[in-house]
Each structure stands twice: as C-alpha cells, then as structure tokens.
CSV table of C-alpha atoms in Angstrom, one decimal:
chain,number,residue,atom,x,y,z
A,1,UNK,CA,-2.5,-28.7,-14.4
A,2,UNK,CA,-1.4,-32.2,-15.5
A,3,UNK,CA,-3.2,-34.5,-17.9
A,4,UNK,CA,-3.2,-37.4,-15.4
A,5,UNK,CA,-5.6,-35.4,-13.1
A,6,UNK,CA,-8.1,-35.0,-15.8
A,7,UNK,CA,-9.5,-38.6,-15.9
A,8,UNK,CA,-9.4,-41.4,-13.4
A,9,UNK,CA,-7.0,-44.1,-14.5
A,10,UNK,CA,-9.5,-47.0,-14.1
A,11,UNK,CA,-12.1,-45.2,-16.2
A,12,UNK,CA,-10.1,-44.8,-19.4
A,13,UNK,CA,-11.1,-48.2,-20.7
A,14,UNK,CA,-14.6,-48.7,-22.1
A,15,UNK,CA,-16.7,-51.8,-21.8
A,16,UNK,CA,-19.5,-53.1,-24.0
A,17,UNK,CA,-19.9,-54.0,-27.6
A,18,UNK,CA,-18.0,-52.0,-30.2
A,19,UNK,CA,-19.9,-50.2,-32.9
A,20,UNK,CA,-19.6,-51.5,-36.4
A,21,UNK,CA,-16.8,-49.3,-37.8
A,22,UNK,CA,-18.1,-49.3,-41.4
A,23,UNK,CA,-21.5,-48.1,-40.2
A,24,UNK,CA,-20.1,-45.3,-38.0
A,25,UNK,CA,-17.7,-44.0,-40.6
A,26,UNK,CA,-20.5,-43.9,-43.2
A,27,UNK,CA,-22.5,-41.3,-41.2
A,28,UNK,CA,-21.8,-37.6,-40.8
A,29,UNK,CA,-19.9,-37.0,-37.5
A,30,UNK,CA,-20.9,-34.8,-34.7
A,31,UNK,CA,-18.7,-31.7,-34.6
A,32,UNK,CA,-17.0,-31.1,-31.2
A,33,UNK,CA,-14.9,-28.1,-30.4
A,34,UNK,CA,-12.3,-28.5,-27.7
A,35,UNK,CA,-11.2,-25.2,-26.2
A,36,UNK,CA,-8.3,-25.4,-23.7
A,37,UNK,CA,-4.9,-23.8,-23.4
A,38,UNK,CA,-3.4,-27.2,-22.2
A,39,UNK,CA,-2.3,-29.4,-25.1
A,40,UNK,CA,-2.5,-32.5,-22.9
A,41,UNK,CA,-6.2,-31.9,-22.3
A,42,UNK,CA,-6.9,-32.0,-26.0
A,43,UNK,CA,-5.0,-35.2,-26.4
A,44,UNK,CA,-6.7,-36.9,-23.4
A,45,UNK,CA,-10.1,-35.8,-24.5
A,46,UNK,CA,-9.6,-37.2,-28.0
A,47,UNK,CA,-8.2,-40.4,-26.5
A,48,UNK,CA,-11.2,-41.0,-24.2
A,49,UNK,CA,-13.9,-40.0,-26.8
A,50,UNK,CA,-12.1,-41.4,-29.8
A,51,UNK,CA,-14.4,-44.5,-30.0
A,52,UNK,CA,-17.5,-42.7,-28.8
A,53,UNK,CA,-20.6,-42.7,-31.1
A,54,UNK,CA,-24.1,-41.4,-30.6
A,55,UNK,CA,-26.8,-42.8,-32.9
A,56,UNK,CA,-24.0,-44.5,-34.9
A,57,UNK,CA,-22.4,-41.2,-35.6
A,58,UNK,CA,-18.8,-40.6,-34.4
A,59,UNK,CA,-17.2,-37.4,-33.2
A,60,UNK,CA,-15.0,-35.1,-35.2
A,61,UNK,CA,-12.8,-32.9,-33.1
A,62,UNK,CA,-11.5,-29.4,-33.8
A,63,UNK,CA,-9.1,-27.7,-31.3
A,64,UNK,CA,-8.8,-24.1,-30.2
A,65,UNK,CA,-6.2,-23.0,-27.6
A,66,UNK,CA,-7.8,-19.7,-26.5
A,67,UNK,CA,-11.2,-18.1,-26.2
A,68,UNK,CA,-10.5,-15.7,-29.0
A,69,UNK,CA,-9.5,-18.6,-31.4
A,70,UNK,CA,-12.7,-20.5,-30.4
A,71,UNK,CA,-14.9,-17.6,-31.3
A,72,UNK,CA,-13.3,-17.1,-34.7
A,73,UNK,CA,-13.9,-20.8,-35.4
A,74,UNK,CA,-17.5,-20.7,-34.3
A,75,UNK,CA,-18.1,-17.5,-36.4
A,76,UNK,CA,-16.9,-19.2,-39.5
A,77,UNK,CA,-18.6,-22.6,-38.8
A,78,UNK,CA,-21.8,-22.7,-36.7
A,79,UNK,CA,-22.4,-26.4,-37.3
A,80,UNK,CA,-20.7,-27.5,-34.0
A,81,UNK,CA,-22.9,-29.6,-31.8
A,82,UNK,CA,-20.8,-29.4,-28.6
A,83,UNK,CA,-18.0,-27.2,-27.2
A,84,UNK,CA,-15.9,-28.5,-24.3
A,85,UNK,CA,-14.8,-25.2,-22.8
A,86,UNK,CA,-12.1,-24.4,-20.4
A,87,UNK,CA,-12.7,-21.5,-18.0
A,88,UNK,CA,-9.2,-20.1,-17.3
A,89,UNK,CA,-7.2,-19.4,-20.4
A,90,UNK,CA,-5.8,-16.1,-21.6
A,91,UNK,CA,-7.8,-14.5,-18.7
A,92,UNK,CA,-9.3,-16.0,-15.5
A,93,UNK,CA,-12.8,-15.8,-17.0
A,94,UNK,CA,-12.1,-16.3,-20.7
A,95,UNK,CA,-14.3,-19.4,-21.0
A,96,UNK,CA,-17.2,-17.6,-19.3
A,97,UNK,CA,-16.8,-14.7,-21.7
A,98,UNK,CA,-16.9,-17.2,-24.7
A,99,UNK,CA,-20.1,-18.8,-23.3
A,100,UNK,CA,-21.8,-15.4,-23.1
A,101,UNK,CA,-20.7,-14.4,-26.6
A,102,UNK,CA,-21.8,-17.7,-28.1
A,103,UNK,CA,-25.3,-17.0,-27.0
A,104,UNK,CA,-25.6,-13.2,-27.2
A,105,UNK,CA,-23.2,-12.2,-30.0
A,106,UNK,CA,-23.1,-15.3,-32.2
A,107,UNK,CA,-26.7,-15.9,-31.4
A,108,UNK,CA,-26.1,-19.7,-31.4
A,109,UNK,CA,-28.8,-21.3,-29.2
A,110,UNK,CA,-28.2,-24.8,-30.5
A,111,UNK,CA,-24.6,-25.6,-29.6
A,112,UNK,CA,-24.3,-27.4,-26.2
A,113,UNK,CA,-21.7,-25.9,-23.9
A,114,UNK,CA,-19.8,-28.1,-21.3
A,115,UNK,CA,-17.6,-26.0,-19.1
A,116,UNK,CA,-14.5,-27.6,-17.6
A,117,UNK,CA,-12.2,-25.9,-15.1
A,118,UNK,CA,-9.1,-26.8,-13.1
A,119,UNK,CA,-9.5,-23.8,-10.9
A,120,UNK,CA,-13.1,-23.7,-9.7
A,121,UNK,CA,-12.5,-20.7,-7.4
A,122,UNK,CA,-12.6,-18.4,-10.5
A,123,UNK,CA,-16.0,-19.7,-11.5
A,124,UNK,CA,-18.2,-21.0,-8.6
A,125,UNK,CA,-20.5,-23.6,-9.9
A,126,UNK,CA,-23.8,-22.2,-8.6
A,127,UNK,CA,-23.0,-18.7,-10.0
A,128,UNK,CA,-22.1,-20.1,-13.4
A,129,UNK,CA,-25.1,-22.4,-13.7
A,130,UNK,CA,-27.4,-19.5,-12.6
A,131,UNK,CA,-26.0,-16.8,-14.9
A,132,UNK,CA,-24.9,-18.6,-18.0
A,133,UNK,CA,-26.8,-20.7,-20.6
A,134,UNK,CA,-24.6,-23.8,-20.3
A,135,UNK,CA,-25.4,-27.5,-20.3
A,136,UNK,CA,-22.9,-29.0,-17.9
A,137,UNK,CA,-20.1,-27.9,-15.6
A,138,UNK,CA,-17.2,-30.0,-14.3
A,139,UNK,CA,-14.0,-29.7,-12.4
A,140,UNK,CA,-11.3,-31.4,-14.4
A,141,UNK,CA,-10.0,-33.3,-11.4
A,142,UNK,CA,-13.5,-34.9,-11.0
A,143,UNK,CA,-14.2,-35.5,-14.7
A,144,UNK,CA,-13.7,-39.3,-15.3
A,145,UNK,CA,-14.1,-40.9,-18.7
A,146,UNK,CA,-17.6,-42.3,-17.7
A,147,UNK,CA,-18.8,-38.8,-16.7
A,148,UNK,CA,-17.4,-37.3,-19.8
A,149,UNK,CA,-19.2,-39.8,-22.1
A,150,UNK,CA,-22.4,-39.4,-20.1
A,151,UNK,CA,-22.2,-35.6,-20.4
A,152,UNK,CA,-21.4,-35.9,-24.1
A,153,UNK,CA,-24.4,-38.2,-24.7
A,154,UNK,CA,-26.8,-35.8,-22.8
A,155,UNK,CA,-25.4,-32.8,-24.7
A,156,UNK,CA,-25.8,-34.5,-28.1
A,157,UNK,CA,-29.3,-35.7,-27.4
A,158,UNK,CA,-30.2,-32.1,-26.4
A,159,UNK,CA,-28.6,-30.7,-29.6
A,160,UNK,CA,-30.4,-33.3,-31.8
A,161,UNK,CA,-33.8,-32.4,-30.3
A,162,UNK,CA,-33.2,-28.7,-30.7
A,163,UNK,CA,-32.3,-29.1,-34.3
A,164,UNK,CA,-35.4,-31.2,-34.9
A,165,UNK,CA,-37.6,-28.5,-33.3
A,166,UNK,CA,-35.9,-25.9,-35.6
A,167,UNK,CA,-36.4,-28.1,-38.7
A,168,UNK,CA,-40.1,-28.5,-37.8
A,169,UNK,CA,-40.4,-24.8,-37.3
A,170,UNK,CA,-38.8,-24.1,-40.7
A,171,UNK,CA,-41.2,-26.7,-42.3
A,172,UNK,CA,-44.2,-25.0,-40.7
A,173,UNK,CA,-43.0,-21.6,-41.8
A,174,UNK,CA,-42.6,-22.9,-45.4
A,175,UNK,CA,-46.0,-24.4,-45.2
A,176,UNK,CA,-47.5,-21.1,-44.0
A,177,UNK,CA,-45.9,-19.3,-46.9
A,178,UNK,CA,-47.3,-21.8,-49.4
A,179,UNK,CA,-50.8,-21.7,-47.8
A,180,UNK,CA,-50.7,-17.9,-47.8
A,181,UNK,CA,-49.7,-17.9,-51.5
A,182,UNK,CA,-52.6,-20.2,-52.4
A,183,UNK,CA,-55.1,-18.2,-50.3
A,184,UNK,CA,-53.9,-14.9,-51.8
A,185,UNK,CA,-54.5,-16.2,-55.3
A,186,UNK,CA,-58.0,-17.2,-54.4
A,187,UNK,CA,-58.8,-13.9,-52.7
A,188,UNK,CA,-57.6,-12.0,-55.8
A,189,UNK,CA,-60.0,-14.1,-57.9
A,190,UNK,CA,-62.9,-13.6,-55.6
A,191,UNK,CA,-62.3,-9.9,-55.3
A,192,UNK,CA,-61.9,-9.6,-59.1
A,193,UNK,CA,-65.3,-11.3,-59.8
A,194,UNK,CA,-66.9,-9.3,-57.0
A,195,UNK,CA,-65.9,-6.0,-58.7
A,196,UNK,CA,-66.9,-7.3,-62.1
A,197,UNK,CA,-70.4,-8.3,-60.7
A,198,UNK,CA,-70.7,-4.9,-59.0
A,199,UNK,CA,-70.0,-3.0,-62.2
A,200,UNK,CA,-72.5,-5.1,-64.2
A,201,UNK,CA,-75.3,-5.0,-61.7
A,202,UNK,CA,-74.8,-1.3,-60.9
A,203,UNK,CA,-74.7,0.6,-57.5
A,204,UNK,CA,-78.5,0.4,-57.0
A,205,UNK,CA,-78.7,-3.4,-57.3
A,206,UNK,CA,-80.2,-5.4,-54.5
A,207,UNK,CA,-77.0,-7.4,-54.4
A,208,UNK,CA,-74.7,-4.4,-54.1
A,209,UNK,CA,-74.7,-4.5,-50.3
A,210,UNK,CA,-73.7,-8.2,-50.3
A,211,UNK,CA,-71.0,-7.6,-52.9
A,212,UNK,CA,-69.6,-4.8,-50.8
A,213,UNK,CA,-69.5,-7.2,-47.8
A,214,UNK,CA,-67.7,-9.8,-49.8
A,215,UNK,CA,-65.2,-7.3,-51.0
A,216,UNK,CA,-64.6,-6.0,-47.5
A,217,UNK,CA,-64.1,-9.5,-46.0
A,218,UNK,CA,-61.8,-10.4,-48.8
A,219,UNK,CA,-59.6,-7.4,-48.1
A,220,UNK,CA,-59.5,-8.5,-44.4
A,221,UNK,CA,-58.5,-12.0,-45.4
A,222,UNK,CA,-55.7,-10.6,-47.5
A,223,UNK,CA,-54.5,-8.5,-44.5
A,224,UNK,CA,-54.4,-11.7,-42.4
A,225,UNK,CA,-52.5,-13.6,-45.2
A,226,UNK,CA,-50.0,-10.8,-45.5
A,227,UNK,CA,-49.4,-10.7,-41.8
A,228,UNK,CA,-48.9,-14.5,-41.6
A,229,UNK,CA,-46.5,-14.2,-44.6
A,230,UNK,CA,-44.5,-11.5,-42.8
A,231,UNK,CA,-44.3,-13.6,-39.7
A,232,UNK,CA,-43.3,-16.8,-41.6
A,233,UNK,CA,-40.7,-14.8,-43.6
A,234,UNK,CA,-38.7,-14.1,-40.4
A,235,UNK,CA,-36.6,-17.2,-40.9
A,236,UNK,CA,-33.2,-16.0,-39.9
A,237,UNK,CA,-32.1,-13.1,-37.7
A,238,UNK,CA,-28.8,-12.5,-39.4
A,239,UNK,CA,-26.0,-10.6,-37.9
A,240,UNK,CA,-25.7,-7.2,-39.6
A,241,UNK,CA,-25.1,-3.6,-38.5
A,242,UNK,CA,-27.9,-1.1,-38.4
A,243,UNK,CA,-28.0,2.5,-37.2
A,244,UNK,CA,-31.1,2.6,-35.0
A,245,UNK,CA,-31.4,6.4,-35.4
A,246,UNK,CA,-31.5,6.2,-39.2
A,247,UNK,CA,-33.7,3.1,-39.4
A,248,UNK,CA,-36.0,4.3,-36.6
A,249,UNK,CA,-36.6,7.7,-38.1
A,250,UNK,CA,-37.6,6.2,-41.5
A,251,UNK,CA,-39.9,3.8,-39.8
A,252,UNK,CA,-41.5,6.6,-37.8
A,253,UNK,CA,-42.1,8.6,-41.0
A,254,UNK,CA,-44.2,5.6,-42.3
A,255,UNK,CA,-46.1,5.7,-39.0
A,256,UNK,CA,-46.9,9.4,-39.5
A,257,UNK,CA,-48.6,8.5,-42.7
A,258,UNK,CA,-50.5,5.8,-41.0
A,259,UNK,CA,-51.7,8.2,-38.3
A,260,UNK,CA,-52.9,10.6,-41.0
A,261,UNK,CA,-54.9,7.7,-42.6
A,262,UNK,CA,-56.5,7.1,-39.3
A,263,UNK,CA,-57.4,10.7,-38.9
A,264,UNK,CA,-55.3,11.1,-35.7
A,265,UNK,CA,-53.3,14.3,-35.3
A,266,UNK,CA,-50.6,12.6,-33.2
A,267,UNK,CA,-47.9,14.7,-31.4
A,268,UNK,CA,-44.7,12.8,-31.6
A,269,UNK,CA,-41.9,13.1,-29.0
A,270,UNK,CA,-38.8,11.7,-30.7
A,271,UNK,CA,-35.4,11.4,-29.0
A,272,UNK,CA,-33.2,8.8,-30.7
A,273,UNK,CA,-29.4,8.7,-30.4
A,274,UNK,CA,-27.2,7.3,-33.2
A,275,UNK,CA,-26.1,3.8,-32.3
A,276,UNK,CA,-25.1,0.8,-34.5
A,277,UNK,CA,-26.7,-2.4,-33.3
A,278,UNK,CA,-26.5,-6.0,-34.4
A,279,UNK,CA,-29.7,-6.4,-36.5
A,280,UNK,CA,-30.9,-6.6,-40.1
A,281,UNK,CA,-32.1,-3.1,-41.0
A,282,UNK,CA,-35.4,-4.4,-42.4
A,283,UNK,CA,-36.1,-6.4,-39.2
A,284,UNK,CA,-35.2,-3.4,-36.9
A,285,UNK,CA,-37.4,-1.2,-39.1
A,286,UNK,CA,-40.3,-3.7,-38.7
A,287,UNK,CA,-39.9,-3.7,-34.9
A,288,UNK,CA,-40.0,0.1,-34.7
A,289,UNK,CA,-42.9,0.4,-37.1
A,290,UNK,CA,-45.0,-2.1,-35.2
A,291,UNK,CA,-44.4,-0.7,-31.8
A,292,UNK,CA,-45.0,2.9,-32.9
A,293,UNK,CA,-48.1,2.0,-35.0
A,294,UNK,CA,-49.5,0.1,-32.0
A,295,UNK,CA,-48.9,3.2,-29.8
A,296,UNK,CA,-50.7,5.4,-32.4
A,297,UNK,CA,-53.7,3.1,-32.5
A,298,UNK,CA,-54.1,3.1,-28.7
A,299,UNK,CA,-53.1,6.7,-28.0
A,300,UNK,CA,-55.8,9.1,-26.7
A,301,UNK,CA,-58.4,9.9,-29.3
A,302,UNK,CA,-58.6,13.7,-28.6
A,303,UNK,CA,-55.0,14.6,-27.9
A,304,UNK,CA,-52.9,11.6,-29.0
A,305,UNK,CA,-49.2,11.6,-28.0
A,306,UNK,CA,-46.6,9.0,-28.8
A,307,UNK,CA,-43.0,9.0,-27.4
A,308,UNK,CA,-40.1,7.2,-28.9
A,309,UNK,CA,-36.8,7.3,-27.1
A,310,UNK,CA,-33.5,5.5,-27.7
A,311,UNK,CA,-30.7,5.7,-25.1
A,312,UNK,CA,-27.5,3.8,-24.4
A,313,UNK,CA,-26.6,2.7,-20.9
A,314,UNK,CA,-23.3,0.8,-20.7
A,315,UNK,CA,-23.5,-2.1,-23.1
A,316,UNK,CA,-27.3,-1.9,-23.6
A,317,UNK,CA,-29.3,0.1,-26.1
A,318,UNK,CA,-32.8,0.8,-24.9
A,319,UNK,CA,-35.8,1.6,-27.2
A,320,UNK,CA,-38.8,2.9,-25.3
A,321,UNK,CA,-42.1,3.5,-27.1
A,322,UNK,CA,-45.1,4.8,-25.1
A,323,UNK,CA,-48.5,6.4,-25.6
A,324,UNK,CA,-51.0,8.4,-23.6
A,325,UNK,CA,-54.0,6.1,-24.0
A,326,UNK,CA,-55.2,3.3,-21.7
A,327,UNK,CA,-52.7,0.8,-20.4
A,328,UNK,CA,-53.0,-2.9,-21.3
A,329,UNK,CA,-55.3,-4.7,-18.8
A,330,UNK,CA,-53.9,-7.4,-16.5
A,331,UNK,CA,-56.2,-9.9,-18.2
A,332,UNK,CA,-54.9,-9.1,-21.7
A,333,UNK,CA,-51.2,-8.7,-20.8
A,334,UNK,CA,-50.2,-12.5,-20.9
A,335,UNK,CA,-51.6,-12.7,-24.5
A,336,UNK,CA,-50.5,-9.6,-26.2
A,337,UNK,CA,-47.6,-11.3,-28.1
A,338,UNK,CA,-49.7,-14.3,-29.2
A,339,UNK,CA,-50.5,-14.5,-32.9
A,340,UNK,CA,-54.0,-13.1,-33.8
A,341,UNK,CA,-54.7,-11.7,-30.3
A,342,UNK,CA,-56.3,-8.3,-30.5
A,343,UNK,CA,-58.8,-6.2,-28.7
A,344,UNK,CA,-59.8,-4.5,-31.9
A,345,UNK,CA,-62.3,-6.4,-34.1
A,346,UNK,CA,-61.0,-4.8,-37.3
A,347,UNK,CA,-57.3,-5.7,-36.5
A,348,UNK,CA,-55.4,-8.8,-37.4
A,349,UNK,CA,-53.4,-9.1,-34.2
A,350,UNK,CA,-50.0,-10.1,-35.6
A,351,UNK,CA,-47.9,-6.9,-35.1
A,352,UNK,CA,-46.7,-7.6,-31.6
A,353,UNK,CA,-46.2,-11.2,-32.5
A,354,UNK,CA,-43.8,-10.2,-35.2
A,355,UNK,CA,-42.0,-7.9,-32.7
A,356,UNK,CA,-41.6,-10.7,-30.3
A,357,UNK,CA,-40.4,-13.1,-33.0
A,358,UNK,CA,-37.6,-10.7,-34.0
A,359,UNK,CA,-36.7,-9.9,-30.4
A,360,UNK,CA,-36.4,-13.6,-29.6
A,361,UNK,CA,-34.3,-14.2,-32.7
A,362,UNK,CA,-31.8,-11.6,-31.5
A,363,UNK,CA,-32.1,-12.3,-27.8
A,364,UNK,CA,-33.5,-8.9,-27.0
A,365,UNK,CA,-35.5,-8.4,-23.9
A,366,UNK,CA,-38.9,-6.8,-24.2
A,367,UNK,CA,-41.0,-5.5,-21.3
A,368,UNK,CA,-44.4,-3.9,-21.0
A,369,UNK,CA,-45.5,-1.5,-18.3
A,370,UNK,CA,-47.8,1.5,-17.7
A,371,UNK,CA,-46.8,5.1,-18.0
A,372,UNK,CA,-47.6,7.9,-15.5
A,373,UNK,CA,-50.2,9.0,-17.9
A,374,UNK,CA,-51.8,5.6,-17.9
A,375,UNK,CA,-50.7,4.5,-21.4
A,376,UNK,CA,-48.6,1.4,-22.4
A,377,UNK,CA,-44.8,1.5,-22.3
A,378,UNK,CA,-42.9,-1.0,-24.4
A,379,UNK,CA,-39.2,-1.2,-23.5
A,380,UNK,CA,-36.8,-3.1,-25.7
A,381,UNK,CA,-33.3,-3.8,-24.3
A,382,UNK,CA,-30.8,-4.5,-27.1
A,383,UNK,CA,-27.3,-5.8,-26.0
A,384,UNK,CA,-24.4,-4.1,-27.7
C-alpha cells in the first residue's frame, strides 16, 4: 500500500477561513490515536488533519504501529476521543480484534472508532458494521481528505455528546447522594422523636398506633433512601479480578440469613465453578446477592427451592439463578429492571435495577426466562 492511494490529490487542500491560531492553541486538544503499520499513513493523516479543529479545539495525534501497542496506549490513557484503526496489521484481523477489546475488555464506550482498510476482502463492510460497535468504515483508496474531515467531525460530535450525557449522569448521581443524605438525617430525627414520644406516652396511649405507623413508614423511607444511595454509588465499574466462586458463595451465605428472617426454609442447589472474571468483587457480590434474594422472595412458599449455577463455555462465564415459584408475567417483564418497579407493596423495587446497572457497566448480557417448574430464570453472560 502506498500513501498516494490514501487520499485524492485534489482534496488535500482545504478551503474556507482559517481558525484563529491563538484561540485554537489555547483550548485543550482532542486526542486522536492513529493505529496503522504503514508509516506513510501516519504522516499523511497528520498532514491532512493538521489544521483541523472542532469547536475551536485542535487535534493531538498519538501513533501506534500495531494492535497490541494501541491497546497498551488505550489502557494507560482512556482520554482519547477518536481512534483511526487499520484492519490488517500483525494479523489479517488485528484491527477488528482491537475494536472488540476496546468495547468489551477496556470497557470504553466513549471513544469513537473509525476503521480504515486497504484490503477490504479481509473485513467485509456489512459484516463489520453489523458485528462491531464502530462509527465509520472506509477503504483507504476511497478515503479523500474531505471524507476524512467529515468523518472526524461526526465522530467528535458523537464523542462530545456522549461525554455530556455521562457528565449529566454523574451530576444526577451526586445529587441523588446528597438528597439521600439529607433525607436520611431527617428520618433519623423523626424516628428518634417518635420513639421518645412513644416511651413518654406509654404503650396504652391513644397515639401509640399512630406513632407505630410513623415509625414503620420512616423505616420504609430509610430503605428507599439506602437503595437509591446504593444505585447512585455505582459510579465506575472498574476493571479488577474477582473469583466468582469465592464471591458468590459469600453472597449466598448472606442470602441464607435473609431467607431465615423471612421464615422460608429454602433448599439451595449450588454448583459454582472457580473462575476469575473482570469485576470489582463488591459489585459482583451485589449482583449475586440481589439475584439470589429475588429468587428467595418469589420461590414457592411451601417448598421453596433456589438454584445457583456457574459454568464456563468457551470465552463466556454464565451465572444462572432460578426459583420454583411463579414466572414473571408478560405484562411485568418489560419493567422488571426499572427503578422502583415491584409487585410487592412492602418492597422498594431497586434490586434488579442495581443488577442491570452493574451488568450494563461491564457489558454483561442478562436474560430472563421461565423454568420447567414455572419459576423465573435469570441468566447472566459474562465475557472472559
């Protein structure tokens, strides 16, 4: 591949007004990673995009000459806005492998990926667009300077919008924590004065029933606040290593105690293989606890049974939690992961929302179906 095939000769010159250089240089640049094993491609890309600016911010380029090198750079610095990614490098599908690992292993959903290839036969466009989370796909022979700048503008606009959405989400999470803190302080005060009034008036007072109701509703409000706080606290699904067997068994022990509190003599069928997965141990524990406790609650009242199985098939670890109660109705199914949705008046309805939040943060797939016994089956697929 030669550099003169990369861009049409008549499109290397840009028209229009030039940006004020002092303004552009004063703003933080957009980080762009060029990944290609051809040095000429790096030089030509920098030449064409050297004067490019989006929202008065210039581009800053970093070069990688292999898929492996690009992943090392992205692991150490996740602030890149765009990656211009060659398909054929150390292997015929190196670029495709990098694109998958950016989304699934590095868990970077913000960076915009523009694939470029000089050998489209190794990566048919329809297949790539369908199977990979990329933002643009070009054959190098067809990629003129105008198309490259247009593609870069679209990618940066998309990256900017995603970052704004994430910042808004973080702001809302912080506000939720602050509101929860304020409400918790008030509920503690209300509950304290309620207990004080109850002791002064005595158990046979006419107001004792009302005071008991106030205390009960205050406790429910505290449960809601705690659940919202837990949900808001899931700010980052960091990459760690957790043994699903060790973490899962500890979480199940907590669930056994919960079952005893509910007065349900649950028969547990536990079969968990040892497997390290990419997850914070506390978040993985929360997922297992919420799924198993949900199964306990909805298991059959007379002979409750809960099954927890973990298997590994290829590059996927599967966690399956099921019960022998009634399956989720088709009317309720679309809403079970929504915050505060519950079919139990005494429940808060945040457990499965927390599970879904963590699963989304790690790009795990979660599916719900009915077992042969009629109960609900939650299947979590965790990429290894």
